[in-house]
XYZ file of C-alpha atoms in Angstrom:
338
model
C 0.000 0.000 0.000
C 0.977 3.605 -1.175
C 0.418 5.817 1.259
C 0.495 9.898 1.238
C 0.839 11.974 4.616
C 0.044 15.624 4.210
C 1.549 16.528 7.656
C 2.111 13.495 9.876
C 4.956 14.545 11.544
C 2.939 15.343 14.505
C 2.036 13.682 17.674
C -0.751 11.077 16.530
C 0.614 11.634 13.081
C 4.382 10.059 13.337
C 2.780 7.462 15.498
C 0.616 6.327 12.591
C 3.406 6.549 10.468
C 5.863 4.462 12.522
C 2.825 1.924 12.560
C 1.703 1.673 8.871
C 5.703 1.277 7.908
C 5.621 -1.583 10.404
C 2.695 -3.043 8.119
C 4.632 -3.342 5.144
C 3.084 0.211 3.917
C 5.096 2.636 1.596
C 4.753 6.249 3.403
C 5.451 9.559 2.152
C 4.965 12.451 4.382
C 5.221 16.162 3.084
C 5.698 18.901 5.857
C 6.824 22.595 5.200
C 9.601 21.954 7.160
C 11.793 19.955 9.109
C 9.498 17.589 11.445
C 10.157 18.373 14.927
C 9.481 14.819 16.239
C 11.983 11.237 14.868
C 10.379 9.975 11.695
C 10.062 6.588 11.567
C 12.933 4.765 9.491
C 11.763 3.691 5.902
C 9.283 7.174 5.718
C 9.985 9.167 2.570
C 10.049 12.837 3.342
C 8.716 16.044 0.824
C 9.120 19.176 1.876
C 6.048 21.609 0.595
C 3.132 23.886 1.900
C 0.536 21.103 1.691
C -1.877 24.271 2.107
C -0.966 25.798 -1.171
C -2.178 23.818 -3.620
C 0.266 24.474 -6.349
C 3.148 24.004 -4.389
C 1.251 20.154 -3.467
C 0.563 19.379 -6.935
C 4.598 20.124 -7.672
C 6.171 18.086 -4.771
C 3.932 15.508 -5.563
C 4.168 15.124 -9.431
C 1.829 12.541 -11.300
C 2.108 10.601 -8.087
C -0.537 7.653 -7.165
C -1.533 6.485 -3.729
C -3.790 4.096 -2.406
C -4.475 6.748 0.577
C -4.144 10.472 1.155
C -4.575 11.521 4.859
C -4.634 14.961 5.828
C -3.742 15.646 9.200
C -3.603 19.448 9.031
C -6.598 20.380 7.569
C -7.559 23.061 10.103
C -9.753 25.453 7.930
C -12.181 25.417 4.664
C -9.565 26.902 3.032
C -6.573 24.585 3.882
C -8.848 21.504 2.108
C -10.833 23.075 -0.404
C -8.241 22.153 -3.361
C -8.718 18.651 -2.188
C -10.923 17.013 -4.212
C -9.736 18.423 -7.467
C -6.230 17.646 -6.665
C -6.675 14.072 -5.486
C -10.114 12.759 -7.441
C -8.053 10.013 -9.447
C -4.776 9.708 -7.897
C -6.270 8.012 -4.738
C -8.441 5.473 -4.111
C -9.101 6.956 -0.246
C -8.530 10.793 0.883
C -8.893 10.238 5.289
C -9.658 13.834 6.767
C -8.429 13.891 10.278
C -10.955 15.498 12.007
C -11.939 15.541 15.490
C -14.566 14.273 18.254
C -14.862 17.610 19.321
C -17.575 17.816 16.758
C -20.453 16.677 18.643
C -22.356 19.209 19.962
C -22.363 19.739 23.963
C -23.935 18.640 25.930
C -24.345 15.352 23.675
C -27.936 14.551 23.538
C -27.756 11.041 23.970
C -24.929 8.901 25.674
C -22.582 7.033 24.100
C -21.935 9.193 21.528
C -21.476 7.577 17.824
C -20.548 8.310 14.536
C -24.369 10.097 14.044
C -24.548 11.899 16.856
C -25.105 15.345 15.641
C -22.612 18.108 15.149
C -22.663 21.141 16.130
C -20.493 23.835 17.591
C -21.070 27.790 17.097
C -19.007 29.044 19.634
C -15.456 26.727 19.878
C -13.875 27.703 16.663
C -11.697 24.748 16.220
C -14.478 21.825 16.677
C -16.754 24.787 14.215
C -13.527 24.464 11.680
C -13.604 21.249 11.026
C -16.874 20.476 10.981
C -16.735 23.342 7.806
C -14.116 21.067 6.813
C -16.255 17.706 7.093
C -19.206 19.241 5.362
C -17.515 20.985 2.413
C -15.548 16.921 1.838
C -19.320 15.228 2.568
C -20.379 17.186 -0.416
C -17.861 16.353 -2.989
C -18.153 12.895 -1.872
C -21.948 12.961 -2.371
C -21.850 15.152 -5.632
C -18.716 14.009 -7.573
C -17.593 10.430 -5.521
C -14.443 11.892 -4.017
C -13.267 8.749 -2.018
C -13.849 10.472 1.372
C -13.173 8.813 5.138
C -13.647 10.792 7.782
C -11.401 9.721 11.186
C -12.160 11.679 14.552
C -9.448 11.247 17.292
C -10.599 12.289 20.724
C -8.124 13.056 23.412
C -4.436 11.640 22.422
C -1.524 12.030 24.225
C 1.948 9.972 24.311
C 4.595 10.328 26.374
C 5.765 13.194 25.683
C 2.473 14.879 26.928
C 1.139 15.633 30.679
C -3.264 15.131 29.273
C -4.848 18.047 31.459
C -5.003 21.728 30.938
C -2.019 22.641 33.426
C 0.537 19.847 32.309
C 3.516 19.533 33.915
C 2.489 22.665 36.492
C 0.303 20.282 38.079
C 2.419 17.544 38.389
C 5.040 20.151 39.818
C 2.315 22.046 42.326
C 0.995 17.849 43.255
C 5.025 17.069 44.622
C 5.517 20.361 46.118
C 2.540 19.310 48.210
C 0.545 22.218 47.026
C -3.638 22.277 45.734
C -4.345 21.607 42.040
C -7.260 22.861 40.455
C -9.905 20.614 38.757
C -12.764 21.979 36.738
C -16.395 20.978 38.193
C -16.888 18.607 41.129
C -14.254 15.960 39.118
C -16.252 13.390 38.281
C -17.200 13.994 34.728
C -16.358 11.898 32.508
C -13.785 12.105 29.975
C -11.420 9.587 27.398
C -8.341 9.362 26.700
C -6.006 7.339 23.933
C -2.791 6.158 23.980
C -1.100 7.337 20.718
C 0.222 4.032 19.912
C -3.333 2.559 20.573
C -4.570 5.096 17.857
C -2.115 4.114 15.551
C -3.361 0.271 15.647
C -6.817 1.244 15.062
C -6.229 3.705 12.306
C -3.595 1.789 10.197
C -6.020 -1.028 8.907
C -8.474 2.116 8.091
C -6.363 2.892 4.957
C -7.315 1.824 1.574
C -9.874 -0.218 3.241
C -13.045 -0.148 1.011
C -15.631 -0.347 3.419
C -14.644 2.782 5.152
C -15.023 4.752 2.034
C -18.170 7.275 2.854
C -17.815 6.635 6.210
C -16.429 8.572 9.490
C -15.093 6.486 12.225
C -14.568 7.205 15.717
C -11.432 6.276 16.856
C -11.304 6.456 20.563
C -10.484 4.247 23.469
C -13.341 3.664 24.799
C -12.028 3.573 28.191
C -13.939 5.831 31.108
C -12.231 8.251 33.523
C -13.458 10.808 36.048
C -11.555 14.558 35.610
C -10.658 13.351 39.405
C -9.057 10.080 38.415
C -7.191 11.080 35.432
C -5.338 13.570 38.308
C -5.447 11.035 40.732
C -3.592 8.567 37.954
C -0.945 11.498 37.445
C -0.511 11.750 40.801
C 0.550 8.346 41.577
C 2.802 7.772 38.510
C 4.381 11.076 40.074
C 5.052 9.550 43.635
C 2.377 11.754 44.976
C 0.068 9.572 47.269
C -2.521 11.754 48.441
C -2.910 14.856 46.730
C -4.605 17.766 46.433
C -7.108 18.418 44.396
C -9.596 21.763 44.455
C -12.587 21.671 42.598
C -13.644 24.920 41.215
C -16.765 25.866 38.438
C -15.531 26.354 34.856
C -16.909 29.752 34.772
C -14.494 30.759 37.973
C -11.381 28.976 36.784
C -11.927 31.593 33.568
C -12.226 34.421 35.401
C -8.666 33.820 36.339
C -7.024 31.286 33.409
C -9.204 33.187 30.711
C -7.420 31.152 27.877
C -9.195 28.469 29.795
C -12.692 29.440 28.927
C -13.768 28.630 25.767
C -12.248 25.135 26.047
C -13.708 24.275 29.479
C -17.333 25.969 28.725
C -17.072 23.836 24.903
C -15.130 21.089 25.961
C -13.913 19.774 29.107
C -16.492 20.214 31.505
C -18.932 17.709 29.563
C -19.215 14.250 29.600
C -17.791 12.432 27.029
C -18.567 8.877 26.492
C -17.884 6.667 23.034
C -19.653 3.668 21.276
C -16.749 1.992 19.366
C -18.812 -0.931 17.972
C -18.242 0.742 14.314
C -14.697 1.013 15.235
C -14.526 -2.442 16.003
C -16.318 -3.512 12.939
C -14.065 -2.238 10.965
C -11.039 -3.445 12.882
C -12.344 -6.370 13.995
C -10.196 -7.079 17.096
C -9.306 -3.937 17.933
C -8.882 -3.156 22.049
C -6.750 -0.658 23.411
C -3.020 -2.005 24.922
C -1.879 0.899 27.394
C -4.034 1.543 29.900
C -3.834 5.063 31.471
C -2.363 3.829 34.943
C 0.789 2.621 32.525
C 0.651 5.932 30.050
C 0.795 8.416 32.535
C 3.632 6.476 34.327
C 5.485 6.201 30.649
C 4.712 10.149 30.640
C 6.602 10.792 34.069
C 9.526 8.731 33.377
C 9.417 10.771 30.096
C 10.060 13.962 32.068
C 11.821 12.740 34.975
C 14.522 11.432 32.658
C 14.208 14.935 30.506
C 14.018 17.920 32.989
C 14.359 20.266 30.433
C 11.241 19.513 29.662
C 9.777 19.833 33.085
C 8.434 23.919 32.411
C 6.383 25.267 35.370
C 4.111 27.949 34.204
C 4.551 30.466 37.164
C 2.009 32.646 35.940
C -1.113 30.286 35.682
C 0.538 28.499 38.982
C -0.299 32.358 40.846
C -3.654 32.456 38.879
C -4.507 29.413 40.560
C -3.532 30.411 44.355
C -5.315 33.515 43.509
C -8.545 31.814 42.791
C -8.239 28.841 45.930
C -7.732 32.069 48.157
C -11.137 34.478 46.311
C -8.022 37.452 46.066
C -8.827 39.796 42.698
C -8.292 37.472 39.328
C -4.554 37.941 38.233
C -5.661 36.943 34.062
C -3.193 34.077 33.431
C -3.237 32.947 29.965
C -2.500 29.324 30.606
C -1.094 26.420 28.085
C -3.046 23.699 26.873
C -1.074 20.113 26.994
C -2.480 16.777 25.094
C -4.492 16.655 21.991
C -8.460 16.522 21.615
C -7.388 15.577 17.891
């Protein structure tokens, strides 16, 4: 199998990559620039804007693949070219979209593949479901060989999976209160990298997924206050401290925080993976969180350049567990809800 990676140098991306090479696949990637993460031995590299569609079209010459996945397709306007340039030079095009589609609160639990979409506010879950629409429609109109994937929450090891990342890990062994949105128990999931990578790899150039979007999720269940609690323990932290605080207040002080945790976070998030499954029959997730999060702490223990405290959002949060005047923290974002 031929396969093209526009992008894929990324987090869920170069795991993929690493995986499908292990399957006997032939994988070109094409990033603007140098990938910042190892790329898998045996990947051919291109180096073009894969959002300028005449730049593509030149890397790529009168190319063939079996599958074209876009994994940085952000916008209408980074995918638009899409179907012209690929219709008959692919026999799949996989948009990498996002779970973060489904509108909130989700009407019905589990959520599934037809659960409906919507999201006015968020602009990165309203993005891409622009994108999803404006591929449905050349699929429907002209055939254009569309599969739509959605990711949920992905991290690997080089990630800390909640808002505060390694400041919380740092503020949990210093003995000092972390801040968890809500009361902490609802409920959230989250994939090991490597488990997405088995589940999406037998996705490509696979007929029956043609027309279809898959959700490609764990399907494992975790309380806000257990993913922390999990953290906490692969960090040698045995009883913690954990704060819960309303998304609304945690804004008023981390306001980068607010459209994520008012869109996002602070809903329950549960997944039916039977179509997963039927398409991959066999799938099951291998890494449970207990043994990612204590792959992600050995990660940083044995890199402490890597352990960055953000002082500022660290202050926001002291300032909002003692009611003294908001201080406006920005505040980072760690992990991957695509």
């Amino acid at each position: 199998m031929r396969a093209l990676f526009l992008g894929g140098a990324g987090m869920i991306g170069s795991a993929a990559a690493a995986r499908a090479v292990a399957s006997g696949a032939d994988v070109t990637i094409v990033t603007r620039s140098a990938p910042a993460r190892p790329v898998a031995d045996g990947v051919r590299q291109l180096r073009a804007d894969v959002r300028d569609p005449e730049a593509l079209k030149a890397a790529l010459g009168d190319e063939e693949f079996d599958a074209v996945v876009n994994w940085v397709g952000f916008t209408p306007d980074d995918v638009s070219a899409h179907p012209g340039l690929f219709t008959g030079r692919t026999g799949q095009y996989v948009f990498i979209s996002t779970c973060s589609v489904f509108g909130r609160p989700v009407p019905n639990l589990p959520i599934t593949e037809s659960s409906p979409r919507r999201q006015p506010v968020f602009g990165y879950a309203r993005d891409k479901i622009a994108c999803e629409l404006l591929l449905e429609d050349a699929y429907r109109s002209a055939g254009f060989p569309l599969t739509i994937v959605r990711p949920f929450h992905t991290y690997d090891a080089t990630v800390i999976p909640v808002l505060a990342g390694w400041t919380a890990i740092d503020r949990m062994r210093a003995g000092r209160p972390v801040v968890v949105h809500g009361d902490g128990t609802s409920l959230w999931s989250l994939t090991h990298s490597r488990d997405f990578a088995r589940a999406f790899t037998p996705l490509l150039s696979l007929d029956h997924a043609v027309g279809e979007s898959v959700n490609v999720v764990s399907g494992d269940i975790l309380t806000w206050d257990q993913i922390h609690l999990t953290l906490a323990g692969a960090a040698g932290v045995r009883e913690p401290l954990l704060r819960h605080r309303s998304s609304e207040s945690i804004a008023e002080y981390v306001p980068g925080w607010g459209e994520v945790l008012e869109h996002d976070f602070r809903h329950s998030m549960l997944f039916d993976t039977s179509k997963l499954r039927a398409l991959v029959p066999g799938f099951a997730p291998q890494v449970s969180f207990a043994e990612g999060a204590r792959q992600s702490l050995a990660h940083y223990d044995a890199h402490p350049e890597l352990k960055s405290v953000d002082q500022e959002l660290s202050r926001a949060f002291d300032a909002l567990l003692e009611g003294s005047a908001p201080q406006q923290a920005t505040g980072g974002r760690e992990g991957s809800a695509a």
